[in-house]
Amino acid sequence: MRVLTRCAGLVAALALLLSCQPAQSDEPRALPAINVIPLPLSTTVGTGPGYLLTADTAIRTAPGTAPLADRLAEQLRRSTGLPLPVGPATGGIELRLDPAVEGEEGYRLAADEQGVVITANTEQGLYRGTQTLRQLLPPHIDAGAVVQVRWAVPPVTVTDRPRYPYRGALLDVARHFFTVAEVKAFVDRLALYKFNHLHLHLSDDQGWRITVPGHPELTGIGAATEVGGTPGGFYTDADYREIVRYAQERFLTVVPEIDLPGHTNAALTAHPELDCSGGPPPVPYTGTEVGFSALCPTDERSYAFTNDVITHLAALTPGPYLHIGGDEVKRLEPQQYEQFVRRVAAQVVAAGKIPVGWHETAPAAGAGQAGAGQAGPGQVGLLQYWRADQTATVPVQAAVGRGAKVLMSPAGRTYLDMKYQNGYRLGLRWAGYVDVLDTYGWDPDTFLPGLPPGSVLGVEPALWTETLSTVAELDLMLLPRLPALAEVGWSAQADRHWPEFRVRLAGQALRWEAAGFAFERRPSIPWR
Ligand code: TNX
């Protein structure tokens, strides 16, 4: 299988070279025949002409696949202008459920002159397959209006499933607020590259972004600002549900984070009684320092507050996880901190969710009695590792020994708010400069030494937004690094090769241009 995959890569590279003739300015340029990111498990290129979408093409459904087929049709109609009727009788593109296909997200895609068949054992698998189909079509398939090109799918057989079950991305909506429409735009980028979790960082020193019944001040006062002093914002229940729905439709699970007990200045402006630092009463903060705020660990009212927030958020969230933060707390004694995390984790478990925490919560992490990855009372079940180096390995190893799982977000590899290079206009640089090769050239299983196989649940890039306030700015940081991290999370480690990847990545530019996405032309990528 690996040989075939490598061959497919070579074919793609060759096709790219051959298509390098000067492009006519207003004519769509040709893409390599096979250019899929993340790299599928196995790809076999056929010899025939492939399948051409025409006015006669229909999308054929099987029991259980109609809603997905409707959405695929809707997406393809926009740029092809083809009618693409959906139904059980006719064909061209076919979506089939088959329990024999391996993996919850696995799928098979076969394209020849007769048509395209996508087979999976779940709707989720079928959806991932439709994103491969999208990438097999000319890049103008992502245009917002009708384009006249040959809508050809190359003859190919793809068998695919992901390396890791958890491939997420964090969006910080606290430092700068992003509207529901802007979050949906972020989800669109994630869906294209087969991510399956959306981590929303909903609270921080600079803003509180979600309504909680009985706490009108949280959104009245706590949500008013953002970094730089511009007006903030917040999500109503309906807004949040709409984000969840939109993400779910693309088979992404929303993981909400309320950062506790630090990063809580915005909450404390709404609830000054929960501050016991002895300093002046908290005021809205629009700077970018971290580590100065904490909920009072010795006041019972703090736990009544966290319980209100957690039960409400758990009720709004269909996914299994609730993230309680826990990072960069400088004001509490270690024992006080651990007790705080345990109490809040217990509230999360009582609300029916698995607590996730930044790796600082490791002393309070484990599996409890509920089995691996399932947190017991007072335990964080999933640790998100963010340090750029390995200095926090030991407590994480110990927590894994107690049954916790690890989500890898090492800052020097996955922090998409880091500058690409010295002098770059956007971003921070505390974890160093992060160029495309930094995001691609590592292995999540071995970044931390001494973790038993299976401890790493997945990978999660993070887009913190101290310096970012528009979708175009988010895009400049995401593209081209997000697809690199998609491949780190999805594709087999032994199949990943930078020289081949950078050629495929270059091909994505036509897609981003067609879709109107901003991206950064990093010199390490052979853009045309
Ligand atoms: C660290 S790593 C943070 C965030 C900042 C980010 C900026 C972690 C869990 N916390 O609060 O936004 O660095 O890069």
Coordinates of C-alpha atoms and ligand atoms in Angstrom, one line a residue:
M1 CA 0.0 0.0 0.0
R2 CA 2.8 2.3 0.9
V3 CA 4.4 1.8 -2.5
L4 CA 1.3 2.7 -4.3
T5 CA 0.9 5.8 -2.2
R6 CA 4.4 6.9 -2.9
C7 CA 3.8 6.2 -6.6
A8 CA 0.7 8.3 -6.5
G9 CA 2.8 11.1 -5.0
L10 CA 5.3 10.8 -7.8
V11 CA 2.6 10.8 -10.4
A12 CA 1.2 13.9 -8.8
A13 CA 4.6 15.6 -8.8
L14 CA 5.2 14.7 -12.4
A15 CA 1.8 15.9 -13.5
L16 CA 2.5 19.2 -11.7
L17 CA 5.8 19.6 -13.6
L18 CA 4.1 18.8 -16.9
S19 CA 1.4 21.3 -16.3
C20 CA 3.9 24.1 -15.8
Q21 CA 3.5 25.7 -19.2
P22 CA 2.8 29.4 -19.0
A23 CA -0.8 29.9 -17.9
Q24 CA -3.1 32.2 -19.9
S25 CA -4.1 34.9 -17.6
D26 CA -7.8 34.5 -17.4
E27 CA -8.0 30.8 -18.0
P28 CA -8.1 28.4 -15.1
R29 CA -4.7 26.8 -14.7
A30 CA -4.3 23.0 -14.7
L31 CA -3.7 21.1 -11.4
P32 CA -1.8 17.8 -10.9
A33 CA -4.1 14.9 -11.6
I34 CA -4.1 13.7 -8.0
N35 CA -3.6 16.3 -5.3
V36 CA -5.2 15.4 -2.1
I37 CA -4.3 16.7 1.4
P38 CA -4.2 15.0 3.8
L39 CA -2.5 12.2 1.9
P40 CA -4.8 9.1 1.7
L41 CA -3.6 5.8 3.0
S42 CA -3.5 4.3 -0.5
T43 CA -4.1 5.7 -3.9
T44 CA -4.0 3.8 -7.2
V45 CA -4.2 5.8 -10.4
G46 CA -6.2 4.1 -13.2
T47 CA -5.5 4.2 -16.9
G48 CA -8.9 5.3 -18.4
P49 CA -10.1 8.8 -19.0
G50 CA -11.8 9.2 -15.5
Y51 CA -15.2 10.6 -15.0
L52 CA -16.6 13.8 -16.5
L53 CA -19.4 15.6 -14.6
T54 CA -22.1 16.7 -17.1
A55 CA -25.7 17.8 -17.3
D56 CA -26.6 14.1 -17.0
T57 CA -24.8 13.5 -13.8
A58 CA -26.9 12.7 -10.8
I59 CA -26.0 11.9 -7.2
R60 CA -27.3 8.5 -6.3
T61 CA -28.3 7.8 -2.7
A62 CA -28.6 4.6 -0.7
P63 CA -30.7 4.3 2.5
G64 CA -29.2 6.7 5.0
T65 CA -27.1 8.8 2.6
A66 CA -29.7 11.3 1.2
P67 CA -29.0 14.2 3.5
L68 CA -25.3 14.0 2.7
A69 CA -26.0 13.7 -1.0
D70 CA -28.1 16.8 -0.8
R71 CA -25.3 18.8 0.8
L72 CA -22.8 17.5 -1.7
A73 CA -25.1 18.4 -4.6
E74 CA -25.6 21.9 -3.1
Q75 CA -21.8 22.4 -2.9
L76 CA -21.1 21.1 -6.4
R77 CA -23.9 23.0 -8.0
R78 CA -22.5 26.4 -6.9
S79 CA -19.5 26.3 -9.2
T80 CA -20.4 23.7 -11.8
G81 CA -23.9 25.1 -12.5
L82 CA -25.0 21.5 -13.2
P83 CA -28.4 20.4 -12.1
L84 CA -27.1 17.3 -10.2
P85 CA -30.4 15.8 -9.1
V86 CA -30.3 13.6 -6.0
G87 CA -32.2 10.3 -5.8
P88 CA -32.0 6.5 -5.5
A89 CA -32.4 5.7 -9.1
T90 CA -29.9 7.4 -11.4
G91 CA -26.1 7.7 -11.0
G92 CA -22.8 9.3 -11.9
I93 CA -21.8 10.0 -8.3
E94 CA -22.9 7.4 -5.8
L95 CA -22.8 7.4 -2.0
R96 CA -23.1 3.9 -0.4
L97 CA -23.0 2.7 3.2
D98 CA -21.1 -0.6 3.7
P99 CA -20.2 -2.1 7.0
A100 CA -17.2 -3.8 5.4
V101 CA -15.3 -0.5 5.1
E102 CA -12.8 -0.1 7.9
G103 CA -12.8 2.7 10.4
E104 CA -15.4 5.2 11.7
E105 CA -14.0 7.8 9.3
G106 CA -12.7 5.4 6.7
Y107 CA -13.9 5.4 3.1
R108 CA -13.2 4.1 -0.4
L109 CA -13.5 6.2 -3.5
A110 CA -13.4 4.7 -6.9
A111 CA -13.6 6.8 -10.0
D112 CA -13.6 5.6 -13.6
E113 CA -15.3 6.5 -16.9
Q114 CA -18.7 5.3 -15.6
G115 CA -18.8 7.4 -12.4
V116 CA -17.6 7.9 -8.9
V117 CA -18.5 5.6 -6.0
I118 CA -17.8 6.6 -2.4
T119 CA -18.3 3.8 0.2
A120 CA -18.0 4.0 3.9
N121 CA -19.4 2.3 7.0
T122 CA -20.7 5.6 8.5
E123 CA -22.0 8.9 7.3
Q124 CA -19.0 10.5 8.7
G125 CA -16.7 8.3 6.5
L126 CA -18.8 9.2 3.5
Y127 CA -18.4 12.9 4.3
R128 CA -14.6 12.6 4.5
G129 CA -14.8 10.8 1.1
T130 CA -16.8 13.7 -0.4
Q131 CA -14.0 16.1 0.7
T132 CA -11.6 13.9 -1.2
L133 CA -13.8 14.1 -4.2
R134 CA -13.9 17.8 -3.9
Q135 CA -10.1 17.9 -4.0
L136 CA -10.0 15.5 -7.0
L137 CA -12.1 18.0 -9.0
P138 CA -10.5 21.1 -10.6
P139 CA -9.8 23.7 -7.9
H140 CA -12.5 26.0 -9.3
I141 CA -15.0 23.6 -7.6
D142 CA -14.5 25.9 -4.6
A143 CA -15.5 29.1 -6.4
G144 CA -18.6 30.9 -5.2
A145 CA -20.1 31.2 -8.7
V146 CA -20.4 29.2 -11.9
V147 CA -17.1 28.6 -13.8
Q148 CA -16.8 27.0 -17.2
V149 CA -14.2 24.2 -17.0
R150 CA -14.2 20.5 -17.7
W151 CA -15.3 19.0 -14.4
A152 CA -13.2 15.9 -14.6
V153 CA -12.4 13.4 -11.9
P154 CA -9.2 11.5 -12.6
P155 CA -9.4 7.7 -12.7
V156 CA -8.4 6.6 -9.3
T157 CA -9.1 4.3 -6.4
V158 CA -8.6 5.6 -2.9
T159 CA -8.7 3.6 0.3
D160 CA -8.4 5.9 3.3
R161 CA -8.7 6.2 7.1
P162 CA -7.1 8.5 9.7
R163 CA -4.1 7.9 11.8
Y164 CA -5.6 9.7 14.9
P165 CA -9.2 9.8 16.0
Y166 CA -8.9 13.4 17.3
R167 CA -7.9 16.1 14.8
G168 CA -8.9 19.4 16.2
A169 CA -8.2 23.1 15.8
L170 CA -8.5 25.8 18.5
L171 CA -10.0 29.2 17.7
D172 CA -9.5 31.9 20.3
V173 CA -12.7 34.0 20.2
A174 CA -11.9 35.6 23.5
R175 CA -8.9 37.8 22.6
H176 CA -10.8 39.0 19.5
F177 CA -14.4 38.1 19.1
F178 CA -15.5 36.3 15.9
T179 CA -19.1 36.3 14.7
V180 CA -21.0 33.1 14.0
A181 CA -20.4 33.7 10.3
E182 CA -16.7 34.1 10.9
V183 CA -16.5 30.9 12.9
K184 CA -18.4 29.1 10.1
A185 CA -15.7 30.3 7.7
F186 CA -13.1 28.8 10.0
V187 CA -15.1 25.5 10.1
D188 CA -15.1 25.5 6.3
R189 CA -11.3 25.5 6.2
L190 CA -11.2 22.6 8.8
A191 CA -13.8 20.5 6.9
L192 CA -11.9 20.7 3.7
Y193 CA -8.8 19.1 5.4
K194 CA -10.8 16.5 7.3
F195 CA -10.5 17.9 10.8
N196 CA -13.1 16.5 13.2
H197 CA -13.0 18.8 16.3
L198 CA -13.5 22.5 16.8
H199 CA -12.1 23.8 20.1
L200 CA -13.6 27.2 21.0
H201 CA -11.6 29.2 23.6
L202 CA -14.7 31.0 25.0
S203 CA -13.3 33.0 27.9
D204 CA -10.1 34.7 28.8
D205 CA -8.8 37.9 30.6
Q206 CA -10.0 40.1 27.7
G207 CA -13.5 38.7 27.2
W208 CA -16.3 36.3 28.1
R209 CA -18.1 35.1 25.0
I210 CA -21.2 33.0 26.0
T211 CA -24.4 33.7 27.9
V212 CA -25.0 31.8 31.2
P213 CA -28.5 32.0 32.7
G214 CA -28.5 33.9 36.0
H215 CA -25.2 35.7 35.2
P216 CA -26.2 38.6 33.0
E217 CA -23.1 40.6 34.0
L218 CA -20.9 38.0 32.3
T219 CA -22.0 39.1 28.9
G220 CA -23.1 42.6 30.0
I221 CA -19.7 43.6 31.3
G222 CA -17.4 40.6 30.6
A223 CA -18.1 40.5 26.9
A224 CA -17.9 44.2 26.1
T225 CA -14.2 44.4 25.1
E226 CA -11.4 42.6 23.3
V227 CA -7.7 43.1 22.8
G228 CA -6.9 46.6 21.7
G229 CA -10.0 48.1 23.1
T230 CA -12.4 47.5 20.2
P231 CA -15.9 46.2 21.1
G232 CA -16.1 42.5 21.9
G233 CA -19.2 40.3 21.6
F234 CA -20.7 37.1 22.8
Y235 CA -22.8 34.1 21.6
T236 CA -26.4 33.6 22.7
D237 CA -27.6 30.0 23.1
A238 CA -29.0 30.2 19.6
D239 CA -25.7 31.4 18.2
Y240 CA -23.8 28.7 19.9
R241 CA -26.3 26.0 18.8
E242 CA -25.9 27.3 15.3
I243 CA -22.2 26.9 15.4
V244 CA -22.6 23.4 16.8
R245 CA -25.1 22.5 14.1
Y246 CA -22.9 23.9 11.3
A247 CA -19.9 22.0 12.6
Q248 CA -21.9 18.8 13.1
E249 CA -23.1 18.9 9.6
R250 CA -19.4 18.8 8.6
F251 CA -18.8 16.0 11.2
L252 CA -16.8 18.3 13.5
T253 CA -17.4 18.0 17.3
V254 CA -17.4 21.3 19.2
V255 CA -15.2 21.3 22.3
P256 CA -16.0 24.4 24.4
E257 CA -13.4 25.8 26.7
I258 CA -13.9 27.9 29.8
D259 CA -10.4 28.7 31.0
L260 CA -10.2 28.2 34.8
P261 CA -9.0 29.2 37.4
G262 CA -6.6 31.7 35.6
H263 CA -7.3 33.7 32.5
T264 CA -10.4 34.9 34.3
N265 CA -10.2 38.7 34.4
A266 CA -13.3 39.2 32.3
A267 CA -15.3 36.9 34.5
L268 CA -14.0 38.8 37.6
T269 CA -15.1 42.2 36.2
A270 CA -18.6 40.7 36.1
H271 CA -18.2 38.9 39.5
P272 CA -15.7 41.0 41.6
E273 CA -16.7 39.1 44.7
L274 CA -14.8 36.1 43.3
D275 CA -11.5 37.9 43.3
C276 CA -9.6 37.5 46.6
S277 CA -6.2 38.8 45.4
G278 CA -6.4 41.7 47.7
G279 CA -5.7 44.2 44.9
P280 CA -8.0 46.8 43.4
P281 CA -11.3 45.5 41.9
P282 CA -10.8 44.0 38.5
V283 CA -11.4 46.3 35.5
P284 CA -11.7 45.4 31.8
Y285 CA -8.4 44.4 30.3
T286 CA -7.5 44.9 26.7
G287 CA -3.7 44.1 26.8
T288 CA -2.0 40.7 26.1
E289 CA -0.1 39.8 29.3
V290 CA -1.1 36.4 30.9
G291 CA -1.1 34.9 34.3
F292 CA -2.4 37.8 36.5
S293 CA -6.0 36.7 37.3
A294 CA -7.5 33.8 39.2
L295 CA -10.9 32.8 40.7
C296 CA -10.7 32.7 44.5
P297 CA -10.0 29.0 45.3
T298 CA -11.1 29.3 48.9
D299 CA -14.5 30.9 48.3
E300 CA -17.4 28.5 47.8
R301 CA -19.1 31.0 45.6
S302 CA -16.3 30.3 43.0
Y303 CA -17.5 26.7 42.7
A304 CA -21.2 27.7 42.5
F305 CA -20.2 29.9 39.6
T306 CA -18.2 27.3 37.8
N307 CA -21.0 24.8 38.3
D308 CA -23.5 27.2 36.7
V309 CA -21.2 27.7 33.7
I310 CA -20.4 24.0 33.3
T311 CA -23.9 22.7 33.6
H312 CA -25.2 25.2 31.1
L313 CA -22.4 24.6 28.6
A314 CA -22.7 20.9 28.9
A315 CA -26.4 21.1 28.2
L316 CA -25.7 23.1 25.1
T317 CA -22.9 20.8 23.8
P318 CA -23.7 17.4 22.2
G319 CA -20.0 16.3 22.1
P320 CA -18.4 14.3 24.9
Y321 CA -15.7 16.9 25.9
L322 CA -15.7 20.1 28.0
H323 CA -12.3 21.9 28.4
I324 CA -11.6 23.6 31.7
G325 CA -8.3 25.3 30.7
G326 CA -6.0 25.3 33.7
D327 CA -3.0 27.0 31.9
E328 CA -0.6 29.6 33.2
V329 CA -1.9 30.0 36.7
K330 CA 0.7 31.9 38.7
R331 CA -1.3 33.0 41.7
L332 CA -2.2 29.7 43.4
E333 CA -0.2 27.3 45.4
P334 CA 0.3 23.9 43.7
Q335 CA -1.9 22.1 46.1
Q336 CA -4.6 24.7 46.0
Y337 CA -4.5 24.6 42.2
E338 CA -4.8 20.8 42.1
Q339 CA -7.8 20.8 44.4
F340 CA -9.4 23.5 42.4
V341 CA -9.0 21.5 39.2
R342 CA -10.3 18.3 40.8
R343 CA -13.4 20.0 42.0
V344 CA -14.2 21.6 38.7
A345 CA -13.4 18.3 36.8
A346 CA -15.8 16.6 39.1
Q347 CA -18.5 19.2 38.1
V348 CA -17.8 18.4 34.4
V349 CA -18.1 14.6 35.0
A350 CA -21.3 15.2 36.9
A351 CA -22.6 17.2 33.9
G352 CA -21.9 14.1 31.8
K353 CA -18.7 15.3 30.0
I354 CA -15.1 14.2 29.9
P355 CA -12.9 17.0 31.3
V356 CA -10.1 18.3 29.1
G357 CA -7.3 20.4 30.5
W358 CA -4.0 22.0 29.5
H359 CA -1.1 19.9 30.5
E360 CA -0.6 21.8 33.8
T361 CA -3.7 19.9 35.0
A362 CA -1.7 16.6 34.8
P363 CA -1.5 16.1 38.6
A364 CA -5.3 16.0 38.6
A365 CA -5.6 13.8 35.5
G366 CA -6.3 10.0 35.1
A367 CA -9.0 7.6 34.0
G368 CA -10.8 7.2 37.4
Q369 CA -12.9 4.1 37.5
A370 CA -14.5 4.6 34.2
G371 CA -11.8 3.2 31.9
A372 CA -9.1 4.6 29.7
G373 CA -9.8 8.1 28.3
Q374 CA -13.0 8.3 30.4
A375 CA -12.4 10.5 33.4
G376 CA -13.6 9.4 36.7
P377 CA -14.8 11.9 39.3
G378 CA -12.3 14.7 40.0
Q379 CA -10.0 13.7 37.1
V380 CA -9.1 15.3 33.8
G381 CA -9.3 12.6 31.1
L382 CA -7.5 14.4 28.3
L383 CA -4.4 16.5 28.6
Q384 CA -3.6 19.1 26.0
Y385 CA 0.2 19.5 25.8
W386 CA 1.2 23.0 24.7
R387 CA 4.9 23.5 25.7
A388 CA 7.3 24.0 22.8
D389 CA 9.8 21.8 24.5
Q390 CA 9.6 18.5 26.5
T391 CA 10.0 20.1 29.9
A392 CA 6.5 19.1 31.2
T393 CA 6.9 15.4 30.2
V394 CA 7.1 13.8 33.6
P395 CA 3.7 14.7 35.0
V396 CA 2.1 13.9 31.7
Q397 CA 3.7 10.5 31.7
A398 CA 2.4 9.9 35.2
A399 CA -1.1 10.9 34.3
V400 CA -1.0 8.6 31.2
G401 CA 0.1 5.9 33.6
R402 CA -3.2 6.6 35.5
G403 CA -5.2 6.3 32.3
A404 CA -5.3 9.8 30.9
K405 CA -4.9 10.5 27.1
V406 CA -2.9 13.2 25.4
L407 CA -3.7 15.7 22.8
M408 CA -0.6 17.2 21.1
S409 CA -0.4 21.0 20.6
P410 CA 3.3 21.7 21.1
A411 CA 3.6 25.5 20.4
G412 CA 6.7 25.3 18.1
R413 CA 4.8 22.9 15.8
T414 CA 1.1 23.7 16.1
Y415 CA 0.7 27.3 17.3
L416 CA -0.6 29.0 14.2
D417 CA -0.4 32.4 15.9
M418 CA 3.4 32.2 15.8
K419 CA 5.1 34.4 13.2
Y420 CA 6.4 32.6 10.1
Q421 CA 9.7 34.6 10.4
N422 CA 11.3 37.6 12.0
G423 CA 9.5 40.8 11.1
Y424 CA 6.3 39.1 10.0
R425 CA 3.4 41.5 10.4
L426 CA 1.0 39.3 12.4
G427 CA 1.5 37.0 15.3
L428 CA 3.6 36.4 18.3
R429 CA 7.0 34.8 18.7
W430 CA 7.4 33.4 22.2
A431 CA 7.6 29.9 20.9
G432 CA 9.9 30.8 18.0
Y433 CA 9.1 31.3 14.3
V434 CA 6.9 28.5 12.9
D435 CA 7.3 28.0 9.2
V436 CA 5.5 25.3 7.1
L437 CA 8.2 22.7 7.6
D438 CA 8.1 23.2 11.4
T439 CA 4.4 22.3 11.3
Y440 CA 4.9 19.3 9.0
G441 CA 8.2 17.7 10.1
W442 CA 7.4 16.0 13.4
D443 CA 5.7 12.9 14.9
P444 CA 3.0 13.5 17.6
D445 CA 3.7 10.0 19.0
T446 CA 7.3 10.7 19.8
F447 CA 7.4 14.4 20.6
L448 CA 7.1 13.5 24.3
P449 CA 9.4 10.6 25.2
G450 CA 8.2 7.5 27.0
L451 CA 4.5 7.5 26.2
P452 CA 3.1 4.0 25.6
P453 CA 1.6 3.4 22.2
G454 CA -2.0 4.6 21.9
S455 CA -1.6 7.4 24.6
V456 CA -1.8 10.2 22.0
L457 CA -5.4 10.7 20.9
G458 CA -4.5 13.3 18.3
V459 CA -3.2 16.7 17.3
E460 CA -4.6 20.2 17.6
P461 CA -3.3 23.4 16.0
A462 CA -4.2 26.5 18.0
L463 CA -5.0 29.9 16.5
W464 CA -4.7 32.4 19.4
T465 CA -5.9 35.8 18.3
E466 CA -4.1 38.5 20.3
T467 CA -2.9 40.0 17.0
L468 CA -5.7 38.7 14.7
S469 CA -9.1 40.2 14.2
T470 CA -10.4 39.5 10.7
V471 CA -11.0 36.3 8.7
A472 CA -8.3 37.4 6.2
E473 CA -5.8 37.6 9.0
L474 CA -6.8 34.2 10.3
D475 CA -6.4 32.8 6.8
L476 CA -2.9 34.3 6.4
M477 CA -1.9 32.3 9.5
L478 CA -3.8 29.1 8.6
L479 CA -2.8 28.8 5.0
P480 CA -0.6 27.0 4.3
R481 CA 0.2 25.7 7.8
L482 CA -3.3 24.2 8.6
P483 CA -3.2 21.6 5.7
A484 CA 0.3 20.6 6.9
L485 CA -1.1 19.8 10.4
A486 CA -4.1 18.1 8.8
E487 CA -1.7 15.6 7.2
V488 CA 0.3 15.2 10.5
G489 CA -3.0 14.1 12.1
W490 CA -4.5 12.0 9.3
S491 CA -1.7 10.4 7.2
A492 CA 0.6 7.5 8.2
Q493 CA 3.9 8.8 9.5
A494 CA 5.9 6.5 7.2
D495 CA 4.1 7.9 4.1
R496 CA 4.8 11.6 4.9
H497 CA 7.7 13.2 2.9
W498 CA 8.3 16.9 2.9
P499 CA 9.7 17.1 -0.7
E500 CA 6.6 15.5 -2.0
F501 CA 4.2 17.3 0.3
R502 CA 5.4 20.8 -0.6
V503 CA 4.5 20.1 -4.2
R504 CA 1.0 19.0 -3.3
L505 CA 0.7 22.0 -1.0
A506 CA 1.6 24.3 -3.8
G507 CA -1.4 22.9 -5.8
Q508 CA -3.8 24.0 -3.1
A509 CA -3.1 27.7 -3.9
L510 CA -5.4 27.5 -7.0
R511 CA -8.2 26.2 -4.7
W512 CA -7.7 29.0 -2.2
E513 CA -7.6 31.6 -4.9
A514 CA -10.9 30.2 -6.4
A515 CA -12.5 30.2 -2.9
G516 CA -11.2 33.7 -2.1
F517 CA -9.1 32.6 0.8
A518 CA -6.0 34.7 1.7
F519 CA -2.8 32.7 2.2
E520 CA 0.9 33.3 2.7
R521 CA 3.2 32.5 -0.1
R522 CA 6.0 31.0 2.0
P523 CA 9.2 30.7 0.0
S524 CA 9.7 27.0 1.0
I525 CA 6.7 26.0 -1.2
P526 CA 7.0 25.9 -5.0
W527 CA 4.0 28.0 -5.8
R528 CA 3.4 28.7 -9.4
Ligands
TNX1 C1 -0.2 30.7 25.5 S1 -0.5 27.9 25.7 C2 -1.5 30.6 25.9 C3 -2.5 31.5 25.4 C4 -1.9 32.6 24.5 C5 -0.9 32.0 23.6 C6 -0.3 32.9 22.6 C7 -1.8 28.3 26.5 C8 -2.6 27.2 26.9 N1 -2.0 29.6 26.7 O1 -3.2 32.1 26.5 O2 -2.9 33.2 23.8 O3 0.1 31.4 24.4 O4 0.6 32.3 21.8

